Amino acid sequence: RFVISKMAAFYYSSRTLCRPSILNLFSKYNSSIKHVSYYNSNIPDATYGGRHTVSLIPADGIGQSLIMGIVEVFQNSGVPVDFEECYITGDTNEEKMKSFNDIKTSVLRNGTALKGNWATSMGIGSKSYNVLLRHDLDLYANVVKFKSYPTVITRHNNVDLIVIRENTEGEYTNLEHENIPGVIEMIKIITKKKSERIAKYAFDYAMENNRKKVTAVHKANIMKLSDGLFLKVCKEVAEGYPEIDFNDMIIDNCAMQMVSKPEQFDVIVTPNLYGNVLSNIAAALVGGPGLPHGENHGNGIHVFESGTRNSGMDIATKNIANPMSMLFAATALLRHLQLSKHAQLIESCIHKIVTTNQARTVDIGGNTSTSEFFEILVKEVEAYRYKRKVQMKKS
């Protein structure tokens, strides 16, 4: 038994330590994928076999600086994660799609990803890689959590709601065509199968997270067939969850109710486009897009990102973006990997530096830059770990 355990230890340690050099050799032929092991000799060794490989997708705009800042935080927090950096590269559409397919392969292989947002330009023929990734990997459930944060002053201080958005159909199926010159048709797809899948996800989420109510948001009074089907399926699914209160609300009324009385909402389940609108409204209620994080879940595939999916191209070079949203996406990823202690460490340090005004970006009433926020956070993490080490020696 001892010999087998030592052999297993050697296998896992050599696999972790050698993987970067192997993949760096491979990267000569595939420049869109780069494997980086952020190993630091000052950090306690992870348990053999306990390291995780996560796809890292900086994408565009503020994503570059935010995600690389998170890498440093993970490094100094002793997080047993190796990152496989993924980029869209090339000059032609064909080259870009090849690198995009490499990114999909990375996410499929690793099962988890931390992602920024690719900027999408207007105009015919301009593809959204964000939508393509969700469609191609069938990341059907977008979950965004909105909760009032201590000391962040907003009109409402009691917001605590979840928006669960169907992520793969609706208006985002991109089925548009010009029937005759000057007349555009767009096809909105709503299916019973996918409506049932997202409704069950929402009710299961409510059960597992001690939530009391699910609200289906729709426009079935006008879109009687498409949204009518979505609402009908939600009502049918609700019958199987008698412990959870259920109601429905028309999207325009929901938007008004959300800004006037957000405490009435618990879990919202909705088709694709409405989920996008409501997520941005809810973000404003808790302090802006710099706070809420988002999760995208499929069958064995999980991608974590900012809640409002902003690339922030207009502020990308200004060093003013709030990193809290991406940091909370990162800690949600850690909890998914069952690394809750590491997640709690990072979140506790964020809470301390923000609530004591050591670090607050301009959007939440401070003047801390993005890079300064990360520097202060890393110092707080190091101080916390040092205190823990001293306490353990004394005990």
GROMACS .gro file of C-alpha atoms in nm:
model
  395
    1ARG     CA    1   0.000   0.000   0.000
    2PHE     CA    2   0.288   0.237   0.083
    3VAL     CA    3   0.459   0.168  -0.250
    4ILE     CA    4   0.136   0.231  -0.443
    5SER     CA    5   0.071   0.558  -0.262
    6LYS     CA    6   0.428   0.677  -0.332
    7MET     CA    7   0.389   0.585  -0.699
    8ALA     CA    8   0.061   0.779  -0.714
    9ALA     CA    9   0.227   1.078  -0.549
   10PHE     CA   10   0.506   1.074  -0.807
   11TYR     CA   11   0.255   1.043  -1.091
   12TYR     CA   12   0.045   1.339  -0.982
   13SER     CA   13   0.340   1.561  -0.893
   14SER     CA   14   0.524   1.491  -1.217
   15ARG     CA   15   0.205   1.538  -1.414
   16THR     CA   16   0.153   1.882  -1.258
   17LEU     CA   17   0.514   1.998  -1.282
   18CYS     CA   18   0.580   1.866  -1.632
   19ARG     CA   19   0.254   1.969  -1.793
   20PRO     CA   20   0.357   2.333  -1.855
   21SER     CA   21   0.670   2.239  -2.049
   22ILE     CA   22   0.478   1.987  -2.259
   23LEU     CA   23   0.202   2.231  -2.343
   24ASN     CA   24   0.446   2.515  -2.403
   25LEU     CA   25   0.609   2.290  -2.662
   26PHE     CA   26   0.266   2.231  -2.811
   27SER     CA   27   0.196   2.606  -2.805
   28LYS     CA   28   0.462   2.657  -3.075
   29TYR     CA   29   0.203   2.507  -3.308
   30ASN     CA   30  -0.104   2.644  -3.132
   31SER     CA   31  -0.049   3.000  -3.019
   32SER     CA   32  -0.405   3.046  -2.890
   33ILE     CA   33  -0.347   2.812  -2.592
   34LYS     CA   34  -0.083   2.870  -2.326
   35HIS     CA   35  -0.053   2.661  -2.010
   36VAL     CA   36   0.084   2.839  -1.704
   37SER     CA   37   0.142   2.684  -1.364
   38TYR     CA   38   0.156   2.967  -1.111
   39TYR     CA   39   0.360   2.770  -0.860
   40ASN     CA   40   0.527   2.969  -0.585
   41SER     CA   41   0.774   2.804  -0.347
   42ASN     CA   42   0.641   3.020  -0.061
   43ILE     CA   43   0.298   2.860  -0.091
   44PRO     CA   44   0.230   2.527   0.083
   45ASP     CA   45   0.234   2.239  -0.163
   46ALA     CA   46  -0.110   2.127  -0.276
   47THR     CA   47  -0.211   1.772  -0.193
   48TYR     CA   48  -0.089   1.537  -0.464
   49GLY     CA   49  -0.365   1.494  -0.717
   50GLY     CA   50  -0.549   1.789  -0.567
   51ARG     CA   51  -0.460   2.048  -0.830
   52HIS     CA   52  -0.713   2.163  -1.085
   53THR     CA   53  -0.662   2.291  -1.438
   54VAL     CA   54  -0.893   2.578  -1.534
   55SER     CA   55  -0.929   2.747  -1.872
   56LEU     CA   56  -0.846   3.116  -1.841
   57ILE     CA   57  -1.006   3.342  -2.104
   58PRO     CA   58  -0.907   3.709  -2.057
   59ALA     CA   59  -1.097   3.811  -2.376
   60ASP     CA   60  -1.112   4.188  -2.444
   61GLY     CA   61  -1.114   4.522  -2.264
   62ILE     CA   62  -1.094   4.518  -1.885
   63GLY     CA   63  -1.092   4.138  -1.881
   64GLN     CA   64  -0.718   4.133  -1.947
   65SER     CA   65  -0.617   4.324  -1.633
   66LEU     CA   66  -0.890   4.181  -1.409
   67ILE     CA   67  -0.818   3.818  -1.484
   68MET     CA   68  -0.442   3.853  -1.458
   69GLY     CA   69  -0.492   4.028  -1.123
   70ILE     CA   70  -0.695   3.728  -1.007
   71VAL     CA   71  -0.410   3.499  -1.108
   72GLU     CA   72  -0.185   3.688  -0.864
   73VAL     CA   73  -0.447   3.667  -0.589
   74PHE     CA   74  -0.478   3.290  -0.642
   75GLN     CA   75  -0.101   3.256  -0.633
   76ASN     CA   76  -0.071   3.436  -0.301
   77SER     CA   77  -0.372   3.255  -0.155
   78GLY     CA   78  -0.222   2.910  -0.210
   79VAL     CA   79  -0.498   2.807  -0.448
   80PRO     CA   80  -0.417   2.467  -0.606
   81VAL     CA   81  -0.514   2.572  -0.958
   82ASP     CA   82  -0.315   2.573  -1.282
   83PHE     CA   83  -0.443   2.795  -1.561
   84GLU     CA   84  -0.457   2.723  -1.931
   85GLU     CA   85  -0.465   3.067  -2.094
   86CYS     CA   86  -0.681   3.090  -2.406
   87TYR     CA   87  -0.692   3.367  -2.666
   88ILE     CA   88  -0.858   3.432  -2.998
   89THR     CA   89  -0.573   3.490  -3.242
   90GLY     CA   90  -0.523   3.541  -3.614
   91ASP     CA   91  -0.600   3.800  -3.877
   92THR     CA   92  -0.860   3.625  -4.090
   93ASN     CA   93  -1.201   3.496  -3.981
   94GLU     CA   94  -1.081   3.144  -4.053
   95GLU     CA   95  -0.778   3.184  -3.825
   96LYS     CA   96  -0.989   3.338  -3.550
   97MET     CA   97  -1.244   3.057  -3.567
   98LYS     CA   98  -0.965   2.800  -3.546
   99SER     CA   99  -0.835   2.957  -3.225
  100PHE     CA  100  -1.193   2.986  -3.094
  101ASN     CA  101  -1.237   2.613  -3.151
  102ASP     CA  102  -0.913   2.558  -2.957
  103ILE     CA  103  -1.068   2.753  -2.669
  104LYS     CA  104  -1.379   2.534  -2.678
  105THR     CA  105  -1.159   2.226  -2.668
  106SER     CA  106  -0.977   2.364  -2.364
  107VAL     CA  107  -1.304   2.431  -2.176
  108LEU     CA  108  -1.439   2.087  -2.267
  109ARG     CA  109  -1.118   1.923  -2.148
  110ASN     CA  110  -1.095   2.113  -1.819
  111GLY     CA  111  -1.465   2.141  -1.743
  112THR     CA  112  -1.431   2.488  -1.586
  113ALA     CA  113  -1.330   2.831  -1.710
  114LEU     CA  114  -1.285   3.184  -1.579
  115LYS     CA  115  -1.380   3.421  -1.858
  116GLY     CA  116  -1.374   3.789  -1.950
  117ASN     CA  117  -1.600   3.923  -2.223
  118TRP     CA  118  -1.523   3.947  -2.593
  119ALA     CA  119  -1.628   4.278  -2.748
  120THR     CA  120  -1.881   4.239  -3.029
  121SER     CA  121  -1.905   4.508  -3.294
  122MET     CA  122  -2.231   4.609  -3.460
  123GLY     CA  123  -2.309   4.521  -3.819
  124ILE     CA  124  -2.390   4.229  -4.044
  125GLY     CA  125  -2.147   3.938  -4.028
  126SER     CA  126  -2.005   4.032  -3.690
  127LYS     CA  127  -2.012   3.723  -3.469
  128SER     CA  128  -2.043   3.721  -3.092
  129TYR     CA  129  -1.791   3.470  -2.963
  130ASN     CA  130  -1.962   3.494  -2.624
  131VAL     CA  131  -2.292   3.368  -2.769
  132LEU     CA  132  -2.114   3.105  -2.980
  133LEU     CA  133  -1.937   2.966  -2.675
  134ARG     CA  134  -2.262   2.937  -2.481
  135HIS     CA  135  -2.443   2.776  -2.774
  136ASP     CA  136  -2.167   2.536  -2.880
  137LEU     CA  137  -2.103   2.415  -2.523
  138ASP     CA  138  -2.476   2.415  -2.438
  139LEU     CA  139  -2.423   2.637  -2.133
  140TYR     CA  140  -2.797   2.657  -2.088
  141ALA     CA  141  -2.826   2.814  -1.740
  142ASN     CA  142  -2.697   3.164  -1.670
  143VAL     CA  143  -2.713   3.234  -1.295
  144VAL     CA  144  -2.646   3.586  -1.166
  145LYS     CA  145  -2.661   3.670  -0.796
  146PHE     CA  146  -2.750   4.019  -0.674
  147LYS     CA  147  -2.707   4.105  -0.308
  148SER     CA  148  -2.661   4.440  -0.134
  149TYR     CA  149  -2.299   4.476  -0.024
  150PRO     CA  150  -2.211   4.626   0.317
  151THR     CA  151  -2.104   4.995   0.303
  152VAL     CA  152  -2.188   5.024  -0.070
  153ILE     CA  153  -2.459   5.289  -0.056
  154THR     CA  154  -2.752   5.244  -0.296
  155ARG     CA  155  -3.120   5.337  -0.300
  156HIS     CA  156  -3.213   4.989  -0.169
  157ASN     CA  157  -3.014   4.808   0.098
  158ASN     CA  158  -3.213   4.484   0.109
  159VAL     CA  159  -3.160   4.334  -0.237
  160ASP     CA  160  -3.107   3.958  -0.241
  161LEU     CA  161  -3.226   3.798  -0.564
  162ILE     CA  162  -3.116   3.552  -0.830
  163VAL     CA  163  -3.176   3.581  -1.205
  164ILE     CA  164  -3.170   3.247  -1.385
  165ARG     CA  165  -3.169   3.302  -1.759
  166GLU     CA  166  -3.215   3.048  -2.037
  167ASN     CA  167  -2.889   3.089  -2.222
  168THR     CA  168  -2.918   2.909  -2.556
  169GLU     CA  169  -3.233   3.011  -2.743
  170GLY     CA  170  -3.484   3.297  -2.766
  171GLU     CA  171  -3.372   3.600  -2.969
  172TYR     CA  172  -3.008   3.492  -2.931
  173THR     CA  173  -3.043   3.214  -3.186
  174ASN     CA  174  -2.934   3.478  -3.442
  175LEU     CA  175  -3.188   3.371  -3.705
  176GLU     CA  176  -3.235   3.691  -3.905
  177HIS     CA  177  -3.283   3.756  -4.274
  178GLU     CA  178  -3.398   4.027  -4.513
  179ASN     CA  179  -3.714   3.893  -4.673
  180ILE     CA  180  -3.743   4.178  -4.920
  181PRO     CA  181  -3.536   4.499  -4.930
  182GLY     CA  182  -3.609   4.704  -4.619
  183VAL     CA  183  -3.793   4.424  -4.434
  184ILE     CA  184  -3.605   4.220  -4.175
  185GLU     CA  185  -3.745   3.910  -4.007
  186MET     CA  186  -3.601   3.767  -3.687
  187ILE     CA  187  -3.705   3.426  -3.560
  188LYS     CA  188  -3.738   3.379  -3.184
  189ILE     CA  189  -3.705   3.016  -3.078
  190ILE     CA  190  -3.872   2.886  -2.762
  191THR     CA  191  -3.889   2.510  -2.713
  192LYS     CA  192  -4.069   2.299  -2.458
  193LYS     CA  193  -3.756   2.093  -2.393
  194LYS     CA  194  -3.531   2.387  -2.309
  195SER     CA  195  -3.801   2.575  -2.121
  196GLU     CA  196  -3.859   2.269  -1.904
  197ARG     CA  197  -3.485   2.227  -1.850
  198ILE     CA  198  -3.432   2.586  -1.728
  199ALA     CA  199  -3.751   2.582  -1.517
  200LYS     CA  200  -3.639   2.264  -1.340
  201TYR     CA  201  -3.296   2.416  -1.290
  202ALA     CA  202  -3.451   2.722  -1.125
  203PHE     CA  203  -3.671   2.520  -0.889
  204ASP     CA  204  -3.387   2.282  -0.802
  205TYR     CA  205  -3.167   2.584  -0.733
  206ALA     CA  206  -3.433   2.727  -0.503
  207MET     CA  207  -3.462   2.398  -0.314
  208GLU     CA  208  -3.085   2.354  -0.275
  209ASN     CA  209  -3.023   2.715  -0.166
  210ASN     CA  210  -3.313   2.757   0.076
  211ARG     CA  211  -3.497   3.000  -0.149
  212LYS     CA  212  -3.871   3.036  -0.104
  213LYS     CA  213  -4.015   3.166  -0.432
  214VAL     CA  214  -3.965   3.140  -0.807
  215THR     CA  215  -4.102   3.408  -1.042
  216ALA     CA  216  -4.133   3.334  -1.414
  217VAL     CA  217  -4.090   3.653  -1.618
  218HIS     CA  218  -4.237   3.663  -1.969
  219LYS     CA  219  -4.438   3.859  -2.228
  220ALA     CA  220  -4.704   3.596  -2.287
  221ASN     CA  221  -4.979   3.858  -2.315
  222ILE     CA  222  -4.832   3.962  -2.651
  223MET     CA  223  -4.609   3.672  -2.760
  224LYS     CA  224  -4.882   3.422  -2.695
  225LEU     CA  225  -4.722   3.119  -2.857
  226SER     CA  226  -4.352   3.155  -2.772
  227ASP     CA  227  -4.365   3.313  -2.426
  228GLY     CA  228  -4.699   3.140  -2.375
  229LEU     CA  229  -4.521   2.807  -2.407
  230PHE     CA  230  -4.248   2.916  -2.166
  231LEU     CA  231  -4.504   3.023  -1.906
  232LYS     CA  232  -4.714   2.707  -1.950
  233VAL     CA  233  -4.407   2.486  -1.897
  234CYS     CA  234  -4.300   2.685  -1.587
  235LYS     CA  235  -4.645   2.639  -1.435
  236GLU     CA  236  -4.634   2.266  -1.503
  237VAL     CA  237  -4.288   2.232  -1.348
  238ALA     CA  238  -4.396   2.436  -1.044
  239GLU     CA  239  -4.658   2.172  -0.961
  240GLY     CA  240  -4.376   1.932  -0.880
  241TYR     CA  241  -4.230   2.168  -0.619
  242PRO     CA  242  -4.511   2.239  -0.368
  243GLU     CA  243  -4.255   2.369  -0.115
  244ILE     CA  244  -4.167   2.662  -0.341
  245ASP     CA  245  -4.405   2.952  -0.399
  246PHE     CA  246  -4.456   3.034  -0.765
  247ASN     CA  247  -4.585   3.338  -0.949
  248ASP     CA  248  -4.537   3.498  -1.288
  249MET     CA  249  -4.489   3.855  -1.403
  250ILE     CA  250  -4.484   4.036  -1.738
  251ILE     CA  251  -4.137   4.168  -1.823
  252ASP     CA  252  -4.224   4.540  -1.836
  253ASN     CA  253  -4.405   4.522  -1.502
  254CYS     CA  254  -4.112   4.325  -1.359
  255ALA     CA  255  -3.868   4.598  -1.462
  256MET     CA  256  -4.079   4.858  -1.279
  257GLN     CA  257  -4.130   4.635  -0.974
  258MET     CA  258  -3.760   4.556  -0.952
  259VAL     CA  259  -3.650   4.918  -0.918
  260SER     CA  260  -3.934   5.010  -0.681
  261LYS     CA  261  -3.965   4.702  -0.459
  262PRO     CA  262  -3.680   4.456  -0.524
  263GLU     CA  263  -3.727   4.274  -0.193
  264GLN     CA  264  -4.033   4.096  -0.336
  265PHE     CA  265  -3.808   3.889  -0.566
  266ASP     CA  266  -3.622   3.574  -0.472
  267VAL     CA  267  -3.543   3.357  -0.778
  268ILE     CA  268  -3.638   3.480  -1.125
  269VAL     CA  269  -3.647   3.242  -1.421
  270THR     CA  270  -3.680   3.393  -1.766
  271PRO     CA  271  -3.602   3.353  -2.138
  272ASN     CA  272  -3.275   3.479  -2.278
  273LEU     CA  273  -3.330   3.845  -2.372
  274TYR     CA  274  -3.537   3.936  -2.065
  275GLY     CA  275  -3.267   3.786  -1.845
  276ASN     CA  276  -3.013   4.019  -2.003
  277VAL     CA  277  -3.229   4.325  -1.934
  278LEU     CA  278  -3.316   4.227  -1.577
  279SER     CA  279  -2.954   4.142  -1.491
  280ASN     CA  280  -2.844   4.493  -1.585
  281ILE     CA  281  -3.127   4.653  -1.388
  282ALA     CA  282  -3.049   4.440  -1.083
  283ALA     CA  283  -2.679   4.524  -1.109
  284ALA     CA  284  -2.764   4.893  -1.076
  285LEU     CA  285  -2.960   4.816  -0.759
  286VAL     CA  286  -2.654   4.677  -0.579
  287GLY     CA  287  -2.391   4.927  -0.693
  288GLY     CA  288  -2.326   4.868  -1.062
  289PRO     CA  289  -2.170   4.610  -1.294
  290GLY     CA  290  -1.852   4.593  -1.088
  291LEU     CA  291  -2.012   4.381  -0.813
  292PRO     CA  292  -2.235   4.089  -0.924
  293HIS     CA  293  -2.079   3.779  -1.074
  294GLY     CA  294  -2.229   3.532  -1.320
  295GLU     CA  295  -2.215   3.158  -1.371
  296ASN     CA  296  -2.294   2.956  -1.684
  297HIS     CA  297  -2.374   2.590  -1.636
  298GLY     CA  298  -2.416   2.301  -1.876
  299ASN     CA  299  -2.373   1.927  -1.848
  300GLY     CA  300  -2.029   1.899  -1.688
  301ILE     CA  301  -1.918   2.240  -1.824
  302HIS     CA  302  -1.907   2.552  -1.604
  303VAL     CA  303  -1.793   2.901  -1.707
  304PHE     CA  304  -1.764   3.185  -1.453
  305GLU     CA  305  -1.763   3.553  -1.552
  306SER     CA  306  -1.893   3.898  -1.459
  307GLY     CA  307  -2.266   3.921  -1.401
  308THR     CA  308  -2.340   4.178  -1.671
  309ARG     CA  309  -2.083   4.052  -1.924
  310ASN     CA  310  -1.918   4.388  -1.989
  311SER     CA  311  -1.598   4.411  -2.189
  312GLY     CA  312  -1.548   4.772  -2.071
  313MET     CA  313  -1.362   4.874  -2.386
  314ASP     CA  314  -1.412   5.243  -2.306
  315ILE     CA  315  -1.227   5.216  -1.972
  316ALA     CA  316  -0.983   4.938  -2.058
  317THR     CA  317  -0.677   5.164  -2.041
  318LYS     CA  318  -0.791   5.383  -1.751
  319ASN     CA  319  -0.714   5.143  -1.463
  320ILE     CA  320  -1.045   5.223  -1.291
  321ALA     CA  321  -1.250   4.902  -1.335
  322ASN     CA  322  -1.392   4.746  -1.020
  323PRO     CA  323  -1.245   4.393  -0.992
  324MET     CA  324  -1.499   4.268  -0.735
  325SER     CA  325  -1.731   4.112  -0.991
  326MET     CA  326  -1.454   3.901  -1.145
  327LEU     CA  327  -1.313   3.821  -0.801
  328PHE     CA  328  -1.651   3.688  -0.689
  329ALA     CA  329  -1.673   3.489  -1.013
  330ALA     CA  330  -1.335   3.341  -0.921
  331THR     CA  331  -1.443   3.249  -0.568
  332ALA     CA  332  -1.762   3.093  -0.706
  333LEU     CA  333  -1.537   2.884  -0.931
  334LEU     CA  334  -1.336   2.778  -0.626
  335ARG     CA  335  -1.652   2.669  -0.444
  336HIS     CA  336  -1.751   2.468  -0.750
  337LEU     CA  337  -1.412   2.295  -0.727
  338GLN     CA  338  -1.480   2.229  -0.356
  339LEU     CA  339  -1.208   2.474  -0.253
  340SER     CA  340  -1.437   2.662  -0.015
  341LYS     CA  341  -1.164   2.752   0.234
  342HIS     CA  342  -0.967   2.933  -0.033
  343ALA     CA  343  -1.285   3.109  -0.151
  344GLN     CA  344  -1.368   3.215   0.204
  345LEU     CA  345  -1.016   3.350   0.256
  346ILE     CA  346  -1.034   3.571  -0.054
  347GLU     CA  347  -1.390   3.689   0.015
  348SER     CA  348  -1.310   3.774   0.377
  349CYS     CA  349  -1.014   3.983   0.268
  350ILE     CA  350  -1.224   4.163   0.004
  351HIS     CA  351  -1.489   4.237   0.266
  352LYS     CA  352  -1.232   4.380   0.505
  353ILE     CA  353  -1.053   4.611   0.261
  354VAL     CA  354  -1.379   4.742   0.110
  355THR     CA  355  -1.580   4.793   0.430
  356THR     CA  356  -1.287   4.963   0.605
  357ASN     CA  357  -1.228   5.191   0.303
  358GLN     CA  358  -0.879   5.056   0.238
  359ALA     CA  359  -0.980   4.985  -0.122
  360ARG     CA  360  -1.281   5.124  -0.307
  361THR     CA  361  -1.291   5.193  -0.679
  362VAL     CA  362  -1.456   5.508  -0.811
  363ASP     CA  363  -1.787   5.336  -0.896
  364ILE     CA  364  -1.852   5.261  -0.527
  365GLY     CA  365  -1.739   5.595  -0.389
  366GLY     CA  366  -1.361   5.563  -0.366
  367ASN     CA  367  -1.053   5.650  -0.569
  368THR     CA  368  -0.859   5.321  -0.566
  369SER     CA  369  -0.734   5.210  -0.905
  370THR     CA  370  -0.775   4.855  -1.032
  371SER     CA  371  -0.408   4.770  -0.983
  372GLU     CA  372  -0.403   4.928  -0.636
  373PHE     CA  373  -0.709   4.722  -0.537
  374PHE     CA  374  -0.527   4.401  -0.626
  375GLU     CA  375  -0.210   4.514  -0.446
  376ILE     CA  376  -0.406   4.592  -0.127
  377LEU     CA  377  -0.596   4.264  -0.152
  378VAL     CA  378  -0.278   4.060  -0.196
  379LYS     CA  379  -0.122   4.227   0.110
  380GLU     CA  380  -0.436   4.152   0.314
  381VAL     CA  381  -0.429   3.787   0.202
  382GLU     CA  382  -0.061   3.758   0.294
  383ALA     CA  383  -0.125   3.918   0.635
  384TYR     CA  384  -0.415   3.682   0.703
  385ARG     CA  385  -0.213   3.376   0.609
  386TYR     CA  386   0.079   3.490   0.824
  387LYS     CA  387  -0.152   3.531   1.125
  388ARG     CA  388  -0.294   3.185   1.067
  389LYS     CA  389   0.056   3.039   1.047
  390VAL     CA  390   0.153   3.203   1.377
  391GLN     CA  391  -0.165   3.077   1.543
  392MET     CA  392  -0.103   2.723   1.423
  393LYS     CA  393   0.252   2.728   1.561
  394LYS     CA  394   0.125   2.845   1.900
  395SER     CA  395  -0.137   2.572   1.911
   0.00000   0.00000   0.00000
